[in-house]
CSV table of C-alpha atoms in Angstrom, one decimal:
chain,number,residue,atom,x,y,z
A,13,MET,CA,1.5,-26.0,2.7
A,14,ARG,CA,2.6,-28.2,0.3
A,15,LEU,CA,3.6,-26.5,-2.9
A,16,PRO,CA,3.6,-28.6,-5.8
A,17,ARG,CA,7.1,-29.9,-7.2
A,18,PRO,CA,8.5,-27.2,-9.4
A,19,ALA,CA,9.5,-27.9,-13.1
A,20,PRO,CA,12.7,-28.7,-13.9
A,21,THR,CA,13.3,-25.8,-16.2
A,22,LEU,CA,12.2,-24.0,-13.2
A,23,ALA,CA,14.1,-25.6,-10.8
A,24,THR,CA,17.4,-24.8,-13.3
A,25,LEU,CA,16.3,-20.9,-13.2
A,26,LEU,CA,16.3,-21.1,-9.5
A,27,LEU,CA,19.5,-22.6,-9.0
A,28,ALA,CA,20.9,-19.6,-11.7
A,29,ALA,CA,19.0,-17.2,-9.1
A,30,ILE,CA,20.4,-18.5,-5.7
A,31,LEU,CA,24.1,-18.3,-7.7
A,32,ALA,CA,23.7,-14.8,-8.7
A,33,ALA,CA,26.0,-12.7,-7.5
A,34,CYS,CA,25.5,-10.4,-4.4
A,35,ALA,CA,24.5,-6.6,-5.1
A,36,THR,CA,27.9,-4.8,-5.0
A,37,PRO,CA,27.8,-1.7,-2.6
A,38,PRO,CA,28.7,1.4,-3.7
A,39,PRO,CA,32.2,2.8,-3.2
A,40,ALA,CA,33.1,3.8,0.4
A,41,ASP,CA,34.0,7.6,-0.5
A,42,ASP,CA,30.2,8.4,-1.7
A,43,PRO,CA,28.9,8.4,1.6
A,44,GLU,CA,25.3,9.4,0.8
A,45,ALA,CA,25.3,6.1,-2.1
A,46,VAL,CA,26.2,4.2,0.8
A,47,ALA,CA,23.7,5.3,3.4
A,48,ASP,CA,20.8,4.6,0.6
A,49,PHE,CA,22.1,0.8,-0.2
A,50,LYS,CA,22.3,0.5,3.5
A,51,GLN,CA,18.8,1.7,3.4
A,52,THR,CA,17.5,-0.4,0.8
A,53,ASN,CA,18.7,-3.2,2.8
A,54,ASP,CA,18.8,-5.6,-0.4
A,55,PRO,CA,22.2,-7.5,-0.6
A,56,LEU,CA,20.4,-10.2,-2.4
A,57,GLU,CA,19.2,-7.8,-5.3
A,58,PRO,CA,20.5,-9.6,-8.2
A,59,THR,CA,18.9,-12.8,-7.1
A,60,ASN,CA,15.7,-11.3,-6.3
A,61,ARG,CA,15.7,-9.8,-9.4
A,62,VAL,CA,15.9,-13.4,-10.9
A,63,LEU,CA,12.9,-14.4,-9.2
A,64,TYR,CA,10.7,-11.5,-9.4
A,65,ALA,CA,11.2,-11.8,-13.4
A,66,ILE,CA,10.3,-15.5,-12.9
A,67,ASN,CA,7.2,-14.7,-10.7
A,68,ASN,CA,6.4,-11.9,-13.0
A,69,GLY,CA,6.1,-14.3,-15.9
A,70,ILE,CA,4.5,-16.9,-14.0
A,71,ASP,CA,2.1,-14.0,-13.1
A,72,GLU,CA,2.0,-12.8,-16.6
A,73,VAL,CA,0.6,-16.0,-18.1
A,74,ILE,CA,-1.3,-17.9,-15.5
A,75,LEU,CA,-2.1,-15.8,-12.5
A,76,ARG,CA,-3.4,-12.5,-13.6
A,77,PRO,CA,-5.4,-14.1,-16.3
A,78,ILE,CA,-7.1,-16.3,-13.7
A,79,ALA,CA,-7.7,-13.3,-11.7
A,80,VAL,CA,-9.1,-11.2,-14.8
A,81,GLY,CA,-11.6,-14.2,-15.6
A,82,TYR,CA,-12.5,-14.2,-12.2
A,83,HIS,CA,-13.6,-10.5,-12.0
A,84,TYR,CA,-15.2,-10.7,-15.1
A,85,ALA,CA,-17.0,-13.9,-15.0
A,86,VAL,CA,-18.0,-14.2,-11.5
A,87,PRO,CA,-20.7,-11.4,-10.2
A,88,GLU,CA,-19.1,-8.9,-7.6
A,89,VAL,CA,-21.7,-10.3,-4.9
A,90,VAL,CA,-20.4,-13.8,-5.1
A,91,ARG,CA,-16.8,-12.7,-5.2
A,92,THR,CA,-17.7,-11.1,-1.9
A,93,HIS,CA,-18.9,-14.2,-0.3
A,94,VAL,CA,-16.1,-16.2,-1.4
A,95,HIS,CA,-13.8,-13.5,0.4
A,96,ASN,CA,-15.6,-13.8,3.5
A,97,VAL,CA,-15.7,-17.2,3.2
A,98,LEU,CA,-11.9,-17.6,3.3
A,99,ASP,CA,-11.3,-14.4,5.7
A,100,ASN,CA,-13.6,-16.8,8.0
A,101,LEU,CA,-11.3,-19.9,7.3
A,102,ASN,CA,-8.2,-17.6,7.9
A,103,ASN,CA,-9.7,-16.2,11.3
A,104,PRO,CA,-8.1,-19.5,13.8
A,105,VAL,CA,-5.0,-18.1,12.8
A,106,VAL,CA,-5.6,-14.4,13.0
A,107,LEU,CA,-7.0,-15.1,16.4
A,108,ALA,CA,-3.7,-16.9,17.6
A,109,ASN,CA,-1.7,-14.3,16.1
A,110,ASP,CA,-4.0,-11.4,18.0
A,111,MET,CA,-3.5,-13.2,21.2
A,112,MET,CA,0.3,-13.6,20.7
A,113,GLN,CA,0.6,-10.2,20.2
A,114,GLY,CA,-0.9,-9.4,23.6
A,115,LYS,CA,-4.0,-7.9,21.8
A,116,PRO,CA,-7.1,-8.6,23.9
A,117,ARG,CA,-9.5,-6.2,22.0
A,118,ARG,CA,-8.1,-7.7,18.2
A,119,ALA,CA,-8.3,-10.9,19.6
A,120,GLY,CA,-11.9,-10.5,20.9
A,121,ASP,CA,-12.8,-9.2,17.7
A,122,THR,CA,-11.6,-12.0,15.7
A,123,LEU,CA,-13.6,-14.5,18.2
A,124,VAL,CA,-16.6,-12.3,17.8
A,125,ARG,CA,-16.2,-13.0,13.6
A,126,LEU,CA,-15.4,-16.1,14.1
A,127,LEU,CA,-18.6,-17.7,16.0
A,128,VAL,CA,-21.0,-15.0,14.5
A,129,ASN,CA,-20.2,-15.6,10.7
A,130,SER,CA,-19.8,-19.4,11.2
A,131,THR,CA,-23.5,-19.2,12.5
A,132,VAL,CA,-25.2,-16.0,11.8
A,133,GLY,CA,-23.1,-16.0,8.8
A,134,VAL,CA,-24.2,-19.2,7.5
A,135,GLY,CA,-20.4,-21.1,7.7
A,136,GLY,CA,-19.1,-17.5,6.9
A,137,VAL,CA,-20.9,-16.8,3.5
A,138,PHE,CA,-22.1,-13.6,5.1
A,139,ASP,CA,-20.1,-11.0,7.2
A,140,VAL,CA,-22.1,-10.3,9.9
A,141,ALA,CA,-20.1,-9.5,12.2
A,142,THR,CA,-18.7,-6.1,10.5
A,143,GLY,CA,-22.1,-4.9,10.6
A,144,MET,CA,-22.5,-5.2,14.5
A,145,GLY,CA,-18.9,-3.4,15.5
A,146,TYR,CA,-16.4,-6.2,14.5
A,147,PRO,CA,-14.8,-5.2,11.4
A,148,GLU,CA,-12.3,-7.7,9.6
A,149,HIS,CA,-8.8,-7.2,10.5
A,150,ASP,CA,-5.2,-9.7,9.6
A,151,ALA,CA,-2.8,-10.7,11.9
A,152,ASP,CA,0.1,-12.9,10.9
A,153,PHE,CA,3.1,-14.7,12.7
A,154,GLY,CA,5.5,-12.1,10.9
A,155,GLU,CA,3.6,-9.2,12.2
A,156,THR,CA,3.6,-11.1,15.4
A,157,MET,CA,7.4,-11.5,15.6
A,158,ALA,CA,7.9,-7.9,14.5
A,159,LEU,CA,5.8,-6.8,17.8
A,160,TRP,CA,8.1,-9.4,19.9
A,161,GLY,CA,11.1,-7.1,18.6
A,162,VAL,CA,12.5,-9.8,16.0
A,163,PRO,CA,14.2,-7.6,13.1
A,164,GLU,CA,12.8,-7.9,9.6
A,165,GLY,CA,16.3,-8.3,7.8
A,166,PRO,CA,17.2,-8.2,4.0
A,167,PHE,CA,14.2,-8.0,1.4
A,168,LEU,CA,13.9,-11.1,0.0
A,169,TYR,CA,11.7,-12.0,-3.4
A,170,LEU,CA,10.2,-15.5,-2.9
A,171,PRO,CA,9.1,-17.7,-5.8
A,172,ILE,CA,5.3,-17.5,-5.7
A,173,LEU,CA,5.0,-15.7,-2.4
A,174,GLY,CA,6.3,-12.4,-3.9
A,175,PRO,CA,8.2,-9.4,-1.9
A,176,SER,CA,8.7,-11.1,1.6
A,177,ASP,CA,11.9,-10.9,4.2
A,178,PRO,CA,13.3,-13.8,6.6
A,179,ARG,CA,11.0,-12.5,9.1
A,180,ASP,CA,7.4,-12.5,6.8
A,181,ALA,CA,8.9,-15.6,5.3
A,182,THR,CA,9.3,-17.8,8.6
A,183,GLY,CA,6.2,-16.0,9.5
A,184,TYR,CA,4.3,-17.6,6.8
A,185,GLY,CA,5.0,-21.1,7.6
A,186,VAL,CA,4.2,-20.8,10.9
A,187,ASP,CA,0.7,-19.5,9.9
A,188,VAL,CA,0.4,-22.6,7.9
A,189,ALA,CA,1.6,-25.0,11.0
A,190,LEU,CA,-1.1,-22.5,13.2
A,191,SER,CA,-3.9,-23.0,10.9
A,192,PRO,CA,-6.4,-26.2,12.1
A,193,PHE,CA,-7.3,-27.0,9.1
A,194,THR,CA,-3.2,-28.1,8.6
A,195,TRP,CA,-4.1,-30.5,11.7
A,196,LEU,CA,-7.9,-31.9,10.7
A,197,GLY,CA,-7.2,-35.4,9.4
A,198,SER,CA,-4.9,-36.5,6.7
A,199,GLY,CA,-7.5,-37.8,4.2
A,200,GLN,CA,-7.3,-36.6,0.5
A,201,THR,CA,-10.3,-34.8,0.5
A,202,VAL,CA,-9.0,-32.4,3.4
A,203,ALA,CA,-5.8,-32.0,1.6
A,204,ASN,CA,-7.8,-31.2,-1.6
A,205,LEU,CA,-10.0,-29.1,0.5
A,206,GLN,CA,-7.0,-27.4,1.8
A,207,TYR,CA,-5.7,-27.0,-1.9
A,208,VAL,CA,-8.7,-25.3,-2.9
A,209,GLN,CA,-8.6,-22.5,0.2
A,210,TYR,CA,-4.8,-21.7,-1.1
A,211,GLY,CA,-5.3,-21.7,-4.4
A,212,MET,CA,-8.8,-19.2,-3.6
A,213,THR,CA,-6.9,-17.2,-1.4
A,214,VAL,CA,-4.5,-16.5,-4.5
A,215,VAL,CA,-7.0,-16.0,-6.5
A,216,ASP,CA,-8.9,-13.5,-4.4
A,217,THR,CA,-5.8,-11.8,-3.7
A,218,ARG,CA,-4.7,-11.1,-6.8
A,219,GLU,CA,-8.1,-10.1,-7.9
A,220,SER,CA,-8.3,-7.7,-5.2
A,221,LEU,CA,-4.8,-6.1,-6.6
A,222,LEU,CA,-5.7,-6.1,-10.3
A,223,THR,CA,-5.8,-2.3,-11.0
A,224,ASP,CA,-3.0,-1.8,-8.1
A,225,LEU,CA,-0.2,-4.0,-9.8
A,226,ASP,CA,-1.1,-2.8,-13.4
A,227,LYS,CA,-0.6,0.5,-12.5
A,228,VAL,CA,2.3,0.3,-11.0
A,229,LYS,CA,3.8,-1.9,-14.1
A,230,GLU,CA,2.5,0.5,-16.5
A,231,GLN,CA,4.2,3.5,-14.2
A,232,ALA,CA,7.1,2.5,-12.9
A,233,LEU,CA,10.4,3.1,-14.4
A,234,ASP,CA,11.7,-0.1,-12.2
A,235,PRO,CA,8.6,-2.3,-11.0
A,236,TYR,CA,11.1,-4.5,-9.0
A,237,ALA,CA,12.4,-1.5,-6.6
A,238,THR,CA,8.8,-0.2,-6.3
A,239,PHE,CA,7.2,-3.4,-5.5
A,240,ARG,CA,10.2,-3.4,-2.9
A,241,SER,CA,9.5,0.0,-1.3
A,242,LEU,CA,5.8,-0.5,-1.1
A,243,TYR,CA,5.9,-3.6,0.3
A,244,ARG,CA,8.1,-2.5,3.4
A,245,GLN,CA,6.2,0.5,3.6
A,246,HIS,CA,3.2,-1.1,3.8
A,247,ARG,CA,4.3,-4.1,6.4
A,248,HIS,CA,5.7,-1.4,8.6
A,249,ALA,CA,2.6,0.5,8.6
A,250,GLN,CA,0.3,-2.5,9.1
A,251,ILE,CA,2.7,-3.3,12.1
A,252,GLN,CA,2.4,0.1,13.5
A,253,LYS,CA,-1.4,0.1,13.5
A,254,VAL,CA,-1.5,-3.1,15.5
A,255,ARG,CA,1.3,-1.5,17.7
A,256,ASP,CA,-1.4,1.3,18.2
A,257,ASP,CA,-4.3,-0.6,18.8
A,258,ASN,CA,-4.4,-0.7,22.7
A,259,ARG,CA,-7.9,-0.2,23.4
A,260,ALA,CA,-9.1,-1.0,27.0
A,261,THR,CA,-10.1,-4.3,28.0
A,262,PRO,CA,-13.1,-4.0,29.9
A,263,PRO,CA,-16.2,-3.4,28.0
A,264,ALA,CA,-17.8,0.2,27.9
A,265,TRP,CA,-20.7,-1.1,30.2
A,266,TYR,CA,-18.6,-2.2,32.5
A,267,PRO,CA,-18.3,-0.1,35.7
A,268,ASP,CA,-15.4,1.7,36.8
A,269,THR,CA,-14.1,1.6,33.3
A,270,PRO,CA,-10.8,3.0,33.2
A,271,ALA,CA,-11.1,6.4,30.5
A,272,SER,CA,-10.0,4.9,27.4
A,273,HIS,CA,-8.5,6.9,24.7
B,2,MET,CA,-24.7,14.3,-7.5
B,3,PRO,CA,-25.0,14.1,-3.7
B,4,THR,CA,-21.9,13.5,-1.9
B,5,ARG,CA,-22.3,11.0,1.4
B,6,ARG,CA,-20.0,12.9,3.6
B,7,THR,CA,-19.8,12.6,7.0
B,8,LEU,CA,-17.6,15.4,7.4
B,9,LEU,CA,-16.8,16.5,10.9
B,10,LEU,CA,-15.4,20.1,9.9
B,11,SER,CA,-17.6,22.0,12.0
B,12,SER,CA,-16.8,20.0,15.0
B,13,LEU,CA,-13.1,20.0,14.1
B,14,ALA,CA,-13.0,24.0,13.6
B,15,LEU,CA,-14.1,24.3,17.4
B,16,ALA,CA,-12.4,21.0,19.0
B,17,VAL,CA,-9.1,21.3,17.0
B,18,PRO,CA,-7.6,24.8,18.1
B,19,ALA,CA,-8.5,24.2,21.3
B,20,ALA,CA,-7.0,21.3,21.7
B,21,PHE,CA,-3.5,22.6,20.3
B,22,ALA,CA,-4.0,26.4,21.8
B,23,GLY,CA,-1.7,25.3,24.5
B,24,ILE,CA,1.5,24.1,22.7
B,25,ALA,CA,3.8,25.9,20.8
B,26,PRO,CA,2.8,25.7,17.1
B,27,ALA,CA,5.8,23.9,15.2
B,28,TRP,CA,3.8,24.2,12.1
B,29,ALA,CA,1.9,27.5,11.0
B,30,LEU,CA,-0.5,25.7,8.9
B,31,ALA,CA,-3.5,24.8,11.5
B,32,PRO,CA,-5.2,21.4,11.5
B,33,ALA,CA,-8.5,23.2,10.7
B,34,GLN,CA,-6.6,24.8,7.8
B,35,ALA,CA,-5.3,21.8,6.5
B,36,THR,CA,-8.4,19.8,6.4
B,37,GLN,CA,-10.6,22.4,4.9
B,38,PHE,CA,-7.8,23.2,2.3
B,39,ILE,CA,-8.1,19.1,1.5
B,40,ASP,CA,-11.8,19.4,1.6
B,41,GLN,CA,-11.7,22.5,-0.9
B,42,THR,CA,-9.3,20.6,-3.2
B,43,ALA,CA,-11.0,17.3,-3.4
B,44,ARG,CA,-14.5,19.4,-4.1
B,45,GLU,CA,-12.9,20.7,-7.1
B,46,LEU,CA,-11.0,17.6,-8.2
B,47,ILE,CA,-14.3,15.7,-8.0
B,48,ALA,CA,-16.4,18.2,-9.8
B,49,VAL,CA,-14.2,18.2,-12.8
B,50,ILE,CA,-13.7,14.2,-12.6
B,51,ASP,CA,-17.4,13.8,-12.7
B,52,ALA,CA,-18.1,16.7,-15.3
B,53,GLY,CA,-19.3,15.5,-18.7
B,54,ALA,CA,-16.5,17.4,-20.5
B,55,PRO,CA,-14.0,15.9,-23.0
B,56,VAL,CA,-10.5,14.1,-21.8
B,57,ALA,CA,-8.9,17.3,-23.3
B,58,GLN,CA,-11.0,19.9,-21.9
B,59,LYS,CA,-10.4,17.8,-18.1
B,60,ARG,CA,-7.1,17.7,-18.5
B,61,ALA,CA,-6.5,21.3,-18.8
B,62,GLN,CA,-8.7,22.2,-15.6
B,63,LEU,CA,-6.9,19.3,-13.6
B,64,GLN,CA,-3.5,20.3,-14.2
B,65,GLN,CA,-4.6,24.0,-13.1
B,66,ILE,CA,-6.0,22.7,-9.9
B,67,ILE,CA,-2.8,20.3,-9.5
B,68,ASP,CA,-0.5,23.3,-10.2
B,69,ARG,CA,-2.4,25.3,-7.4
B,70,ALA,CA,-3.0,22.6,-5.0
B,71,VAL,CA,0.3,20.6,-5.2
B,72,ALA,CA,4.2,21.7,-4.6
B,73,VAL,CA,4.8,19.8,-7.6
B,74,ASP,CA,8.3,21.3,-7.7
B,75,GLN,CA,9.6,20.4,-4.7
B,76,VAL,CA,8.0,17.1,-4.6
B,77,ALA,CA,10.1,16.4,-7.6
B,78,ARG,CA,13.2,17.9,-6.3
B,79,PHE,CA,12.7,15.2,-3.6
B,80,CYS,CA,12.1,12.6,-5.6
B,81,LEU,CA,15.1,12.5,-7.1
B,82,GLY,CA,17.1,12.6,-4.0
B,83,ARG,CA,20.8,12.8,-3.6
B,84,HIS,CA,20.5,13.0,-7.8
B,85,TRP,CA,19.5,16.4,-7.8
B,86,ARG,CA,23.0,17.7,-6.7
B,87,SER,CA,24.9,15.7,-9.8
B,88,ALA,CA,22.2,17.0,-12.2
B,89,THR,CA,22.9,20.1,-14.2
B,90,PRO,CA,20.9,23.3,-13.7
B,91,GLN,CA,19.7,22.5,-17.1
B,92,GLN,CA,18.9,19.0,-16.5
B,93,GLN,CA,17.1,19.8,-13.3
B,94,GLN,CA,14.8,22.8,-15.5
B,95,GLN,CA,14.2,19.4,-17.7
B,96,TYR,CA,13.5,17.0,-14.9
B,97,VAL,CA,10.9,19.1,-12.8
B,98,GLN,CA,8.8,20.2,-16.3
B,99,LEU,CA,8.7,16.1,-17.4
B,100,PHE,CA,7.7,15.5,-13.5
B,101,HIS,CA,4.8,17.9,-13.8
B,102,ARG,CA,3.9,16.0,-17.3
B,103,VAL,CA,4.2,12.4,-16.0
B,104,LEU,CA,2.5,13.4,-12.6
B,105,LEU,CA,-0.7,14.8,-14.8
B,106,ASN,CA,-0.1,11.8,-17.2
B,107,SER,CA,-1.0,9.4,-14.0
B,108,ILE,CA,-3.9,11.2,-12.9
B,109,THR,CA,-5.5,11.7,-16.2
B,110,GLY,CA,-4.9,7.7,-17.2
B,111,HIS,CA,-7.2,6.6,-14.8
B,112,LEU,CA,-9.9,9.1,-14.7
B,113,GLY,CA,-12.4,6.4,-15.5
B,114,ASP,CA,-11.3,4.7,-11.7
B,115,TYR,CA,-12.1,8.0,-9.9
B,116,LYS,CA,-15.7,8.8,-11.2
B,117,GLY,CA,-18.3,8.7,-8.7
B,118,ILE,CA,-16.0,9.2,-5.9
B,119,THR,CA,-16.8,10.3,-2.2
B,120,TYR,CA,-14.9,10.8,0.8
B,121,SER,CA,-14.7,11.5,4.0
B,122,LEU,CA,-12.0,13.3,5.9
B,123,GLY,CA,-10.6,13.1,9.5
B,124,ARG,CA,-9.0,14.8,12.4
B,125,ALA,CA,-6.0,16.4,11.1
B,126,VAL,CA,-2.7,16.0,13.0
B,127,PRO,CA,1.0,17.2,12.9
B,128,GLY,CA,3.5,14.6,11.3
B,129,ASP,CA,6.2,14.1,9.0
B,130,GLY,CA,6.4,16.5,6.4
B,131,GLY,CA,3.5,18.6,7.7
B,132,MET,CA,-0.4,18.3,8.5
B,133,GLN,CA,-1.8,14.9,7.9
B,134,VAL,CA,-5.2,15.0,6.8
B,135,PRO,CA,-6.5,11.0,6.8
B,136,SER,CA,-9.5,10.5,4.4
B,137,VAL,CA,-11.4,7.7,3.5
B,138,MET,CA,-12.0,7.4,-0.1
B,139,ASN,CA,-14.8,5.5,-1.4
B,140,ARG,CA,-15.3,4.4,-5.0
B,141,PRO,CA,-18.5,2.3,-6.8
B,142,GLY,CA,-17.9,-1.4,-6.4
B,143,GLN,CA,-14.5,-1.3,-4.7
B,144,PRO,CA,-13.8,-1.4,-1.2
B,145,PRO,CA,-13.4,1.6,0.6
B,146,ALA,CA,-9.0,3.1,0.7
B,147,ASN,CA,-7.5,4.8,3.4
B,148,LEU,CA,-5.8,8.1,2.4
B,149,THR,CA,-3.9,10.4,4.0
B,150,TRP,CA,-3.0,13.7,2.5
B,151,VAL,CA,0.2,15.7,3.5
B,152,VAL,CA,-0.1,19.3,3.6
B,153,SER,CA,3.0,21.8,4.2
B,154,ASP,CA,2.5,25.8,3.8
B,155,GLU,CA,6.8,25.8,3.2
B,156,ALA,CA,6.3,26.9,-0.3
B,157,GLY,CA,4.2,30.1,0.8
B,158,SER,CA,0.3,28.7,0.9
B,159,ALA,CA,-0.8,25.7,1.8
B,160,LYS,CA,0.4,22.7,-0.4
B,161,ILE,CA,-0.4,18.9,-0.8
B,162,VAL,CA,3.3,17.7,-0.4
B,163,ASP,CA,2.3,13.9,-0.3
B,164,VAL,CA,-0.1,11.4,-0.4
B,165,VAL,CA,0.0,8.0,1.8
B,166,ALA,CA,-2.5,5.0,0.3
B,167,GLU,CA,-2.7,2.7,3.3
B,168,GLY,CA,0.7,3.4,4.6
B,169,THR,CA,2.5,3.8,1.8
B,170,SER,CA,4.2,6.9,0.6
B,171,LEU,CA,3.6,8.1,-2.9
B,172,ARG,CA,6.8,10.5,-3.2
B,173,LEU,CA,8.7,8.1,-0.9
B,174,THR,CA,7.9,4.9,-3.3
B,175,GLN,CA,8.7,7.6,-6.4
B,176,ARG,CA,12.1,8.3,-5.2
B,177,SER,CA,13.2,4.7,-4.7
B,178,ASP,CA,11.8,4.0,-7.9
B,179,TYR,CA,14.0,6.8,-9.5
B,180,ASP,CA,16.8,6.0,-7.4
B,181,SER,CA,17.0,2.0,-8.1
B,182,TYR,CA,16.7,3.2,-12.3
B,183,LEU,CA,19.6,5.8,-11.7
B,184,ASN,CA,21.7,3.4,-9.9
B,185,ARG,CA,21.2,0.5,-12.9
B,186,ASN,CA,22.1,3.4,-15.4
B,187,GLY,CA,25.5,4.4,-13.6
B,188,GLY,CA,23.8,7.5,-11.9
B,189,ASN,CA,23.3,9.3,-15.0
B,190,VAL,CA,20.4,11.7,-14.7
B,191,GLN,CA,20.0,12.3,-18.5
B,192,ALA,CA,18.7,8.1,-18.6
B,193,LEU,CA,16.4,9.1,-16.3
B,194,ILE,CA,15.0,12.2,-18.1
B,195,THR,CA,14.9,10.1,-21.1
B,196,ALA,CA,13.1,7.6,-19.9
B,197,MET,CA,10.6,10.1,-18.5
B,198,GLN,CA,10.6,11.6,-22.0
B,199,ARG,CA,8.8,8.5,-23.0
B,200,GLN,CA,6.6,8.4,-20.2
B,201,ALA,CA,5.1,11.9,-20.8
B,202,SER,CA,4.4,11.1,-24.7
B,203,GLY,CA,3.4,7.7,-24.2
């Protein structure tokens, strides 16, 4: 994804963030504090906090107002259709990841979703596949690398993208490269459509998080630490879910199907 | 209002004890008991939330249910982590009292969000910290949410010790929030208490 060139002020802030000192570990004579520090695994915390503050500012003046406007101005039905279209456009990437994760049933689900929703679902506007027993699921290359045994690394807070880690940040780049739309011609129209897709994905995601993010910011004493904890836990749970999805490959009607669990 | 619940309680009550009969129980609480406890508590909560009573009355009723069904004292202690021991007994007491109020505030502050909620419960399984009771919450106009209730009877009777929403544990998240706040305030528990007092009165 080609991001717009950051404004000079933003660049200066980013530089300040990168130059900010590393987190100071607690004294070695406090083993519990040291254990907590290691568990938190956020050696770049001062830098991350600056980036969090910048992102939060951008969110408050731009993203959140857009998401709120979208929520109130666009009826829920339309928002659902928009979400379906975005989901369908992302399905090639999900399919590639399902396959690389070695999860044939998940890949099958995604393939059926892509085929059914693109045709019967009129270009992805209607999510027909869910009703047929092929519900939506997400897959990304960060998750794929996790299943391959790549460690997540320290916590990172990225401009625009938000909470992450080296594995997920790399994964995001790979997912963009995996998207067929990245390679579909090079005309201005294609590029513009891609901006619309990424832009709408941001608005759709932000809208779905409106209450949750507001609640965290309102209730947490340290929202940054809370988001860090939530992001990690959520990712671990997502990865575990994929890891545990070992449904048998032969369909139920196939003779001599080994007992599925 | 009628609840669209696809509760498998009756089949659970038969199937689960049979499945676990051969295993020496590491948990005193049976899976069916945990599920039934959550079902009962959820029903009580929903009855209060969906009723037309004034907010102050709802708040008092919710407090009663929470104090009975949630192991608030234990959760509060868990959330303070290693800082519990560096607090004076008076601070500990003050902190636990504030924790009760902040928890209640965070629930009553969003009563509107929970209106018209329906749920279905899944099969309970033993896990970290107690019996895990999975549930799906359906709110009008919102996508369904997966919540897992962690029930333990360590405190004497069955009580909720954690809620795991889409893979994120409420008490772990709270603990990292407090821990980070304390670390940034030189580990001073009094600073946390002051911040919580602001939250409790706000």
